[in-house]
Amino acid sequence: MGSLNFDYPCMENPLDPEEFRRQGHMIIDFIAKYYQQVEKFPVLSQVQPGYLRKLLPKSAPYSPERIETILQDVQAHIIPGITHWQSPNFFAYFPSSGSIAGFLGEVLATGFNVVGFNWMSSPAASELESIVMDWLGEMLKLPSSFLFAGNGGGVLQGTTCEAILCTLVAARDQKLNKIGKDNIGKLVVYGSDQTHSAFRKASQVAGIHPSNCRVIKTSRSTSFSLPPNALQTMICSDVEAGLIPVYICATMGTTSTTAVDPLGPICHVAKEHNIWVHVDAAYAGSICICPEFRHFIDGVEGANSFSFNAHKWFFTTLDCCCLWVKDPSSLIKSLSTNPEYLRNKATDSKRVVDYKDWQIALSRRFRAMKLWVVLRSYGVDKLRNLLRRHVRMAKLFEGFLANDERFELVAPRNFAMVCFRVSPLAISKEKNTSAVKCEKNGILISCSGAKEKSLDTKEHEKLINKINSELLESINGSGRVYMTHTVVDGMFVLRFAVGATLTQDLHVVMAWKVVTEQTTNILNNYGKLP
């Protein structure tokens, strides 16, 4: 029987400090080089489904492999399959903005690798989280009732999905404790057709009957925000039917268009009927640290909970969702468990925060470390200016659109995302020598000589959506930029979201060039229709 080979130092001790230092330096150098080159990669990965299985061995290695070999495979096989969220040419979804402080804070948190389920398991993790959440709440000028000093409090969840679920469960139990648990089938929850799908998922998990999940229609005429009058009417109708309203999810910066629901009027309606209001500000909440944007959450004082994702537009790595509640005891009553093996004097004293009782899971990461490092490394002033820079670049792109009559803005630009499409009028005006398209009484007509072929309104809308869909596909197919879409009011809309940390004006200008080039090509092709 042959002897084992232990010439690779870390194999004797998987946490050997010197080997950790050697490999750590290599990893940092590798990532630094990646960021030097990231602009050169196609933003959207060009691989086909199943590509990686063809490249990697069918089973795990029996013997150790060196980090040098592993990094070679990362370069050759993994990077081609990455859609580069940190590329300066990434304008899709919402940003996942990184930073040196965010990355290094994550390294610290991962390096300590504490499991901070209660205060005793790592006092610094729990206490730092409470401090950081108060800092951030003060930066947002949240009412004191959301802060620990005002008997509220903040917690770092993984994602908005968790924040909505936790608050919905708390609202559900508050209501059922008054009316009896057998009445869960009568509970009704409310959101708009622009509310994130996490709301419906949370409702399912919380046991709300699918037919009791109300979706209130929005429209372009009101910039896709939730109409309070329609909400009031629907609630009154449910009450008359013997149902029990329990929860409203209002949004500050919807996913499709960054619409802002009117918090003041919504909270007023909710107060009449004793309904929990959660404010989902996942994307745009961070911008409210800037005084000129704070008005977007006016009325938040009437809400029960508020959350935003620091891992979206606040230079902190995934995952880090900041949630504040006015009544922490409502979370604790619904989510706490106290097995004997977790009992300790600190918990029994009720002088500490045990964050396991503020979330779904027991175990939790040291997320406060990376948020603390971000806040300290950049400070309030620089964070504000970084966010303002992204808004300014979005305005730059918006200006380009406004000066090109082929495009229209579909919704107001509230923050750093622009929603646009090739306009119906531009599509109607496309022409060439063999065919002319024009509009008559609002209906697209294809004219060839004396012949006319009318397109009804539905066919016209399909054509407009088809052209915009093909435009997005061609933009992304170029590999030079990456954008995503939405559909609102039946319109296929392109979304241009500025927020990647490395993005500069020159990248916005280049993106505009790609958009105009691809638009010209597509409209020319449609002009040649027989």
Coordinates of C-alpha atoms in Angstrom, one line a residue:
M1 CA 0.0 0.0 0.0
G2 CA 1.5 3.3 -1.2
S3 CA 2.1 6.3 1.2
L4 CA 0.0 9.4 1.1
N5 CA 1.5 12.5 -0.4
F6 CA 1.4 15.5 2.0
D7 CA 3.7 17.8 0.0
Y8 CA 0.8 20.3 -0.3
P9 CA 1.1 22.2 3.0
C10 CA -2.6 23.0 3.6
M11 CA -3.5 19.3 3.3
E12 CA -2.1 18.6 6.8
N13 CA -4.2 21.5 8.2
P14 CA -7.0 23.0 6.1
L15 CA -6.6 26.3 8.0
D16 CA -2.8 26.6 8.0
P17 CA -2.2 30.4 8.4
E18 CA 0.9 30.6 6.2
E19 CA -0.7 28.6 3.4
F20 CA -3.9 30.7 3.8
R21 CA -1.7 33.9 3.3
R22 CA -0.1 32.5 0.2
Q23 CA -3.3 31.4 -1.4
G24 CA -5.2 34.5 -0.3
H25 CA -2.7 36.7 -2.0
M26 CA -3.2 34.7 -5.2
I27 CA -7.0 35.0 -5.0
I28 CA -6.9 38.8 -4.4
D29 CA -4.5 39.2 -7.4
F30 CA -6.7 37.0 -9.5
I31 CA -9.8 39.1 -8.7
A32 CA -7.9 42.4 -9.2
K33 CA -6.8 41.2 -12.6
Y34 CA -10.4 40.2 -13.4
Y35 CA -11.6 43.7 -12.7
Q36 CA -8.9 45.1 -14.9
Q37 CA -10.2 43.0 -17.7
V38 CA -13.9 42.8 -17.0
E39 CA -14.8 45.5 -19.6
K40 CA -13.3 43.3 -22.3
F41 CA -15.7 40.3 -21.7
P42 CA -19.1 40.0 -23.3
V43 CA -21.4 41.3 -20.5
L44 CA -24.0 38.6 -21.1
S45 CA -22.5 35.1 -21.0
Q46 CA -22.4 33.6 -24.5
V47 CA -22.3 29.9 -23.4
Q48 CA -25.0 27.3 -24.2
P49 CA -27.0 25.3 -21.5
G50 CA -25.0 22.3 -20.3
Y51 CA -21.6 23.8 -21.4
L52 CA -19.8 23.2 -18.1
R53 CA -20.6 19.5 -17.7
K54 CA -18.8 18.9 -20.9
L55 CA -15.7 20.6 -19.6
L56 CA -15.3 19.3 -16.1
P57 CA -14.5 15.8 -14.9
K58 CA -17.5 13.5 -14.1
S59 CA -16.5 13.1 -10.5
A60 CA -14.6 14.9 -7.7
P61 CA -10.8 14.5 -7.5
Y62 CA -9.6 11.7 -5.2
S63 CA -6.3 13.5 -4.5
P64 CA -5.7 17.2 -3.6
E65 CA -5.3 19.7 -6.4
R66 CA -3.3 22.9 -6.1
I67 CA -5.0 26.3 -6.0
E68 CA -2.9 27.3 -9.1
T69 CA -4.6 24.5 -11.1
I70 CA -8.0 25.4 -9.8
L71 CA -7.6 29.1 -10.8
Q72 CA -6.5 28.1 -14.3
D73 CA -9.9 26.3 -14.6
V74 CA -11.7 29.3 -13.2
Q75 CA -10.2 31.4 -15.9
A76 CA -10.8 28.9 -18.7
H77 CA -14.2 27.4 -17.8
I78 CA -16.0 29.5 -15.2
I79 CA -15.4 33.1 -16.4
P80 CA -16.9 32.4 -19.9
G81 CA -20.1 31.2 -18.1
I82 CA -20.4 34.4 -15.9
T83 CA -22.8 37.2 -16.7
H84 CA -20.6 40.0 -15.5
W85 CA -22.7 42.0 -13.0
Q86 CA -19.8 44.2 -12.1
S87 CA -19.0 45.1 -15.7
P88 CA -19.3 48.9 -16.4
N89 CA -21.5 47.9 -19.3
F90 CA -24.1 46.0 -17.2
F91 CA -27.4 47.9 -17.3
A92 CA -29.7 45.0 -16.6
Y93 CA -32.1 44.1 -13.8
F94 CA -31.1 46.3 -10.8
P95 CA -27.5 46.8 -9.9
S96 CA -25.5 44.6 -7.5
S97 CA -23.0 47.3 -6.9
G98 CA -19.7 46.1 -5.3
S99 CA -16.9 48.0 -3.7
I100 CA -13.5 47.3 -2.2
A101 CA -15.0 47.9 1.3
G102 CA -17.9 45.6 0.5
F103 CA -15.6 42.8 -0.7
L104 CA -13.1 43.2 2.2
G105 CA -15.9 43.4 4.7
E106 CA -17.1 40.1 3.3
V107 CA -13.6 38.6 3.6
L108 CA -13.5 39.6 7.3
A109 CA -17.0 38.2 7.9
T110 CA -16.2 35.0 6.2
G111 CA -12.8 34.8 7.8
F112 CA -14.3 34.9 11.3
N113 CA -17.0 32.6 10.1
V114 CA -19.1 33.1 13.2
V115 CA -22.7 31.7 13.4
G116 CA -24.4 34.6 15.1
F117 CA -27.8 33.2 16.0
N118 CA -28.0 34.7 19.4
W119 CA -26.0 37.2 21.4
M120 CA -24.0 34.6 23.3
S121 CA -22.8 32.9 20.1
S122 CA -20.9 36.1 19.2
P123 CA -21.7 39.3 21.1
A124 CA -19.9 41.6 18.7
A125 CA -22.0 40.3 15.7
S126 CA -25.3 41.0 17.4
E127 CA -24.3 44.4 18.9
L128 CA -22.6 45.6 15.7
E129 CA -25.8 44.8 13.8
S130 CA -28.0 46.8 16.1
I131 CA -25.5 49.8 16.0
V132 CA -25.2 49.7 12.2
M133 CA -29.0 49.5 11.7
D134 CA -29.5 52.5 13.9
W135 CA -26.7 54.4 12.0
L136 CA -28.3 53.6 8.7
G137 CA -31.8 54.4 9.9
E138 CA -30.6 57.8 11.0
M139 CA -29.0 58.4 7.6
L140 CA -32.4 57.7 6.0
K141 CA -34.1 59.9 8.6
L142 CA -36.5 57.1 9.5
P143 CA -38.8 58.0 12.4
S144 CA -37.3 57.2 15.8
S145 CA -40.0 54.5 16.2
F146 CA -38.1 52.3 13.8
L147 CA -34.8 52.6 15.8
F148 CA -33.7 50.7 18.9
A149 CA -33.7 54.0 20.8
G150 CA -37.4 54.4 20.0
N151 CA -38.4 50.8 20.9
G152 CA -38.2 49.7 17.3
G153 CA -35.2 48.0 15.7
G154 CA -33.4 46.8 12.6
V155 CA -32.2 43.4 11.4
L156 CA -30.2 42.3 8.4
Q157 CA -32.0 39.6 6.4
G158 CA -30.7 37.8 3.4
T159 CA -33.2 39.2 0.8
T160 CA -36.4 41.1 0.4
C161 CA -38.2 37.8 0.1
E162 CA -37.3 37.1 3.7
A163 CA -38.2 40.6 4.9
I164 CA -41.7 40.4 3.4
L165 CA -42.2 36.9 4.7
C166 CA -41.1 37.7 8.2
T167 CA -43.3 40.8 8.4
L168 CA -46.3 39.1 6.8
V169 CA -46.1 36.2 9.3
A170 CA -45.9 38.7 12.2
A171 CA -49.0 40.6 10.8
R172 CA -50.8 37.3 10.3
D173 CA -50.2 36.1 13.8
Q174 CA -51.1 39.5 15.4
K175 CA -54.5 39.3 13.6
L176 CA -55.1 35.6 14.3
N177 CA -54.4 36.0 18.0
K178 CA -57.4 38.4 18.1
I179 CA -59.8 36.5 15.8
G180 CA -58.7 32.9 16.3
K181 CA -56.4 30.8 14.2
D182 CA -59.2 29.0 12.5
N183 CA -60.0 32.2 10.6
I184 CA -56.8 32.2 8.6
G185 CA -58.8 31.5 5.4
K186 CA -60.4 35.0 5.8
L187 CA -57.2 36.9 5.8
V188 CA -56.6 39.1 2.8
V189 CA -53.4 40.8 1.6
Y190 CA -52.9 43.6 -0.9
G191 CA -50.4 44.8 -3.4
S192 CA -50.4 46.3 -6.9
D193 CA -49.7 44.6 -10.2
Q194 CA -46.2 46.1 -10.0
T195 CA -45.5 44.6 -6.5
H196 CA -42.6 42.2 -6.6
S197 CA -43.4 38.5 -7.0
A198 CA -41.8 37.9 -3.6
F199 CA -45.0 39.2 -2.1
R200 CA -47.1 36.5 -3.7
K201 CA -44.5 33.8 -2.8
A202 CA -44.5 35.1 0.9
S203 CA -48.3 34.9 0.9
Q204 CA -48.3 31.3 -0.2
V205 CA -45.7 30.3 2.4
A206 CA -47.6 32.2 5.1
G207 CA -50.7 30.3 4.3
I208 CA -52.8 33.1 2.8
H209 CA -55.3 31.5 0.4
P210 CA -54.3 32.4 -3.2
S211 CA -57.8 33.9 -3.9
N212 CA -57.2 36.3 -1.0
C213 CA -54.1 37.8 -2.5
R214 CA -55.4 41.1 -4.0
V215 CA -53.7 42.7 -7.0
I216 CA -54.7 46.3 -7.7
K217 CA -54.2 47.4 -11.3
T218 CA -52.0 50.3 -12.1
S219 CA -51.8 52.4 -15.3
R220 CA -49.5 54.5 -17.3
S221 CA -51.7 57.6 -16.5
T222 CA -50.6 57.3 -12.8
S223 CA -47.0 56.3 -13.5
F224 CA -47.8 52.7 -12.4
S225 CA -48.1 53.6 -8.8
L226 CA -50.7 51.9 -6.5
P227 CA -54.0 54.0 -6.5
P228 CA -55.2 54.6 -2.9
N229 CA -58.8 55.0 -3.9
A230 CA -58.8 51.6 -5.6
L231 CA -57.2 50.1 -2.5
Q232 CA -59.8 51.7 -0.3
T233 CA -62.6 50.4 -2.5
M234 CA -61.2 46.9 -2.5
I235 CA -60.7 46.8 1.2
C236 CA -64.2 48.0 1.9
S237 CA -65.6 45.3 -0.5
D238 CA -63.7 42.6 1.3
V239 CA -64.8 43.8 4.8
E240 CA -68.4 43.8 3.6
A241 CA -67.9 40.2 2.4
G242 CA -66.8 39.1 5.8
L243 CA -63.1 38.9 5.0
I244 CA -60.3 40.4 7.2
P245 CA -57.6 42.7 5.6
V246 CA -54.2 42.1 7.2
Y247 CA -51.3 43.3 5.2
I248 CA -50.4 45.8 2.4
C249 CA -47.1 45.7 0.6
A250 CA -46.3 49.2 -0.7
T251 CA -43.3 49.7 -3.0
M252 CA -40.9 52.6 -3.3
G253 CA -39.1 51.9 -6.6
T254 CA -41.0 49.0 -8.4
T255 CA -39.0 46.5 -10.3
S256 CA -40.5 47.2 -13.7
T257 CA -40.4 51.0 -13.8
T258 CA -39.2 52.3 -10.4
A259 CA -42.7 53.6 -9.6
V260 CA -43.3 55.0 -6.1
D261 CA -46.5 54.1 -4.3
P262 CA -48.0 57.1 -2.3
L263 CA -47.1 56.0 1.2
G264 CA -49.0 58.7 3.1
P265 CA -52.5 57.9 1.6
I266 CA -51.9 54.2 1.7
C267 CA -51.0 54.3 5.4
H268 CA -54.0 56.4 6.0
V269 CA -56.3 53.8 4.4
A270 CA -54.5 51.0 6.4
K271 CA -54.9 52.9 9.7
E272 CA -58.7 53.0 9.2
H273 CA -58.8 49.2 9.0
N274 CA -55.8 48.3 11.3
I275 CA -53.7 46.8 8.5
W276 CA -50.0 46.2 8.6
V277 CA -48.1 48.2 6.0
H278 CA -44.7 47.0 4.8
V279 CA -42.7 49.4 2.6
D280 CA -40.5 47.5 0.1
A281 CA -37.8 49.9 -1.0
A282 CA -35.4 47.1 -2.1
Y283 CA -33.8 49.0 -5.0
A284 CA -34.4 52.7 -4.3
G285 CA -34.3 52.9 -0.5
S286 CA -30.6 53.7 -0.5
I287 CA -31.0 56.9 -2.5
C288 CA -33.0 58.4 0.4
I289 CA -29.8 59.1 2.3
C290 CA -29.6 62.0 -0.1
P291 CA -31.8 64.9 1.2
E292 CA -33.2 65.7 -2.3
F293 CA -34.6 62.2 -2.6
R294 CA -35.9 61.7 0.9
H295 CA -39.4 62.9 0.0
F296 CA -40.0 59.6 -1.9
I297 CA -40.6 58.0 1.5
D298 CA -42.7 60.7 3.0
G299 CA -45.4 59.0 4.9
V300 CA -43.2 56.1 6.1
E301 CA -44.0 57.1 9.7
G302 CA -47.4 55.5 9.2
A303 CA -45.9 52.1 8.1
N304 CA -45.1 49.1 10.3
S305 CA -42.0 48.0 8.6
F306 CA -39.5 49.2 6.0
S307 CA -36.7 47.4 4.0
F308 CA -34.1 48.0 1.4
N309 CA -31.3 45.9 -0.1
A310 CA -27.8 47.2 0.6
H311 CA -26.6 44.6 -1.8
K312 CA -28.4 46.3 -4.7
W313 CA -27.4 50.0 -4.8
F314 CA -25.3 50.5 -1.7
F315 CA -21.9 49.0 -2.6
T316 CA -22.4 46.1 -0.2
T317 CA -22.1 42.5 -1.5
L318 CA -25.0 40.0 -1.7
D319 CA -26.7 39.2 0.6
C320 CA -27.7 42.1 2.8
C321 CA -31.3 43.2 3.2
C322 CA -31.9 45.9 5.8
L323 CA -35.3 45.6 7.6
W324 CA -36.7 47.9 10.3
V325 CA -39.8 47.2 12.3
K326 CA -41.7 49.4 14.8
D327 CA -42.6 46.5 17.0
P328 CA -39.9 43.9 17.2
S329 CA -41.9 41.9 19.7
S330 CA -44.3 41.0 16.8
L331 CA -41.5 39.3 15.0
I332 CA -40.2 37.6 18.1
K333 CA -43.6 36.2 19.0
S334 CA -44.0 34.6 15.6
L335 CA -40.4 33.5 14.9
S336 CA -38.8 32.6 18.2
T337 CA -37.8 29.1 19.4
N338 CA -36.1 28.5 22.7
P339 CA -34.7 25.0 23.0
E340 CA -32.8 24.1 26.1
Y341 CA -29.5 23.9 24.4
L342 CA -29.7 27.6 23.4
R343 CA -30.6 28.9 26.8
N344 CA -28.2 31.2 28.6
K345 CA -28.1 34.0 31.2
A346 CA -27.8 36.8 28.7
T347 CA -30.9 35.8 26.9
D348 CA -32.8 35.3 30.1
S349 CA -31.8 38.8 31.3
K350 CA -33.7 40.2 28.3
R351 CA -30.9 42.8 27.9
V352 CA -29.7 41.5 24.5
V353 CA -30.9 41.0 21.0
D354 CA -31.1 37.4 19.8
Y355 CA -31.5 37.8 16.1
K356 CA -32.5 34.2 15.5
D357 CA -35.9 35.4 16.7
W358 CA -36.1 38.1 14.0
Q359 CA -35.8 35.8 11.0
I360 CA -36.9 32.5 9.5
A361 CA -33.6 30.5 9.9
L362 CA -31.7 29.8 13.0
S363 CA -28.1 30.3 11.7
R364 CA -27.1 33.6 10.3
R365 CA -24.0 35.3 8.8
F366 CA -22.0 38.2 10.1
R367 CA -23.6 40.6 7.6
A368 CA -23.1 43.6 9.8
M369 CA -19.4 43.5 9.4
K370 CA -19.4 44.2 5.7
L371 CA -22.0 47.0 6.0
W372 CA -20.0 48.5 8.9
V373 CA -16.9 48.5 6.7
V374 CA -18.8 50.1 3.8
L375 CA -20.2 52.9 6.0
R376 CA -16.8 53.6 7.6
S377 CA -14.8 53.4 4.5
Y378 CA -16.9 55.8 2.4
G379 CA -18.9 57.9 4.9
V380 CA -22.2 59.5 4.4
D381 CA -21.0 62.3 2.1
K382 CA -19.2 60.0 -0.4
L383 CA -22.0 57.5 -0.5
R384 CA -24.4 60.2 -1.4
N385 CA -22.2 61.4 -4.2
L386 CA -21.7 58.0 -5.6
L387 CA -25.4 57.5 -5.8
R388 CA -25.9 60.9 -7.3
R389 CA -23.3 60.1 -10.0
H390 CA -25.4 57.1 -11.1
V391 CA -28.5 59.3 -11.2
R392 CA -26.6 61.9 -13.3
M393 CA -25.6 59.2 -15.8
A394 CA -29.1 57.9 -16.1
K395 CA -30.2 61.5 -16.9
L396 CA -27.5 61.6 -19.6
F397 CA -29.0 58.5 -21.2
E398 CA -32.5 60.0 -20.8
G399 CA -31.4 63.1 -22.6
F400 CA -30.1 61.1 -25.5
L401 CA -33.6 59.4 -25.8
A402 CA -35.4 62.8 -25.6
N403 CA -33.4 64.1 -28.5
D404 CA -34.1 61.1 -30.8
E405 CA -37.7 61.1 -32.0
R406 CA -37.6 57.4 -32.7
F407 CA -37.9 56.7 -28.9
E408 CA -40.4 57.4 -26.2
L409 CA -40.0 57.3 -22.4
V410 CA -42.6 54.9 -21.0
A411 CA -42.4 56.0 -17.3
P412 CA -40.9 58.9 -15.4
R413 CA -37.2 58.4 -14.4
N414 CA -37.3 58.7 -10.7
F415 CA -33.9 57.4 -9.9
A416 CA -31.1 55.8 -12.0
M417 CA -33.2 53.7 -14.3
V418 CA -34.7 54.7 -17.7
C419 CA -37.7 52.8 -19.2
F420 CA -38.1 53.4 -23.0
R421 CA -39.0 51.8 -26.3
V422 CA -39.0 52.5 -30.0
S423 CA -42.2 54.6 -30.3
P424 CA -45.2 53.5 -32.3
L425 CA -44.9 56.7 -34.4
A426 CA -41.3 55.8 -35.4
I427 CA -42.4 52.4 -36.5
S428 CA -45.3 53.8 -38.5
K429 CA -43.1 56.3 -40.3
E430 CA -40.5 53.8 -41.5
K431 CA -40.5 53.6 -45.2
N432 CA -38.6 52.8 -48.3
T433 CA -39.2 52.8 -52.1
S434 CA -41.0 49.5 -52.2
A435 CA -43.3 50.0 -49.2
V436 CA -44.5 52.9 -47.1
K437 CA -46.0 52.6 -43.6
C438 CA -48.1 55.4 -42.3
E439 CA -50.7 56.0 -39.7
K440 CA -54.4 56.8 -40.3
N441 CA -56.7 57.5 -37.4
G442 CA -54.2 55.9 -35.0
I443 CA -54.1 52.7 -37.0
L444 CA -50.9 51.5 -38.8
I445 CA -51.4 51.2 -42.6
S446 CA -49.0 49.6 -45.0
C447 CA -49.2 51.3 -48.4
S448 CA -47.9 50.1 -51.7
G449 CA -49.0 52.2 -54.6
A450 CA -52.8 52.5 -54.5
K451 CA -53.2 49.4 -52.3
E452 CA -53.6 49.7 -48.5
K453 CA -53.5 47.0 -45.9
S454 CA -54.9 48.0 -42.5
L455 CA -53.5 46.6 -39.3
D456 CA -55.9 46.6 -36.4
T457 CA -54.9 47.9 -33.0
K458 CA -53.9 44.5 -31.6
E459 CA -51.8 43.7 -34.6
H460 CA -50.2 47.1 -34.4
E461 CA -49.4 46.6 -30.7
K462 CA -47.9 43.1 -31.5
L463 CA -45.7 44.7 -34.1
I464 CA -44.5 47.4 -31.8
N465 CA -43.7 44.8 -29.1
K466 CA -42.0 42.5 -31.6
I467 CA -39.7 45.3 -32.9
N468 CA -38.7 46.3 -29.3
S469 CA -38.2 42.7 -28.3
E470 CA -35.9 42.2 -31.3
L471 CA -34.1 45.4 -30.5
L472 CA -33.3 44.1 -27.0
E473 CA -32.1 40.8 -28.3
S474 CA -29.8 42.4 -30.8
I475 CA -28.4 44.8 -28.2
N476 CA -27.6 41.9 -25.9
G477 CA -26.4 39.8 -28.7
S478 CA -23.7 42.3 -29.4
G479 CA -22.0 41.4 -26.1
R480 CA -21.1 45.1 -25.6
V481 CA -23.9 45.9 -23.2
Y482 CA -26.6 44.0 -21.2
M483 CA -30.1 45.3 -20.6
T484 CA -33.3 43.6 -19.6
H485 CA -37.0 44.3 -20.2
T486 CA -40.4 44.4 -18.6
V487 CA -44.0 44.4 -19.9
V488 CA -46.4 47.1 -18.5
D489 CA -49.8 48.0 -19.8
G490 CA -49.2 45.5 -22.6
M491 CA -46.1 47.3 -23.7
F492 CA -42.7 45.6 -24.1
V493 CA -40.3 48.1 -22.5
L494 CA -36.5 48.2 -22.4
R495 CA -34.9 49.0 -19.0
F496 CA -31.6 50.8 -18.7
A497 CA -30.4 50.6 -15.1
V498 CA -27.3 52.5 -14.1
G499 CA -25.6 51.3 -11.0
A500 CA -22.5 49.2 -11.6
T501 CA -19.7 50.7 -9.6
L502 CA -17.3 50.9 -12.5
T503 CA -19.7 52.6 -14.9
Q504 CA -18.6 56.0 -16.3
D505 CA -20.1 58.5 -18.8
L506 CA -18.2 56.9 -21.6
H507 CA -20.0 53.6 -21.0
V508 CA -23.3 55.3 -21.1
V509 CA -22.3 57.0 -24.4
M510 CA -21.2 53.6 -25.8
A511 CA -24.4 52.0 -24.7
W512 CA -26.4 54.7 -26.5
K513 CA -24.4 54.1 -29.6
V514 CA -25.2 50.4 -29.5
V515 CA -28.9 51.2 -29.0
T516 CA -29.1 53.6 -32.0
E517 CA -27.1 51.3 -34.3
Q518 CA -29.3 48.3 -33.6
T519 CA -32.4 50.5 -33.8
T520 CA -31.4 51.8 -37.2
N521 CA -30.8 48.2 -38.5
I522 CA -34.1 46.9 -37.2
L523 CA -36.2 49.7 -38.5
N524 CA -34.5 49.5 -41.9
N525 CA -35.4 45.8 -42.1
Y526 CA -39.0 46.5 -41.2
G527 CA -39.0 49.2 -43.9
K528 CA -38.3 46.5 -46.5
L529 CA -41.4 44.5 -45.7
P530 CA -43.3 43.7 -48.9

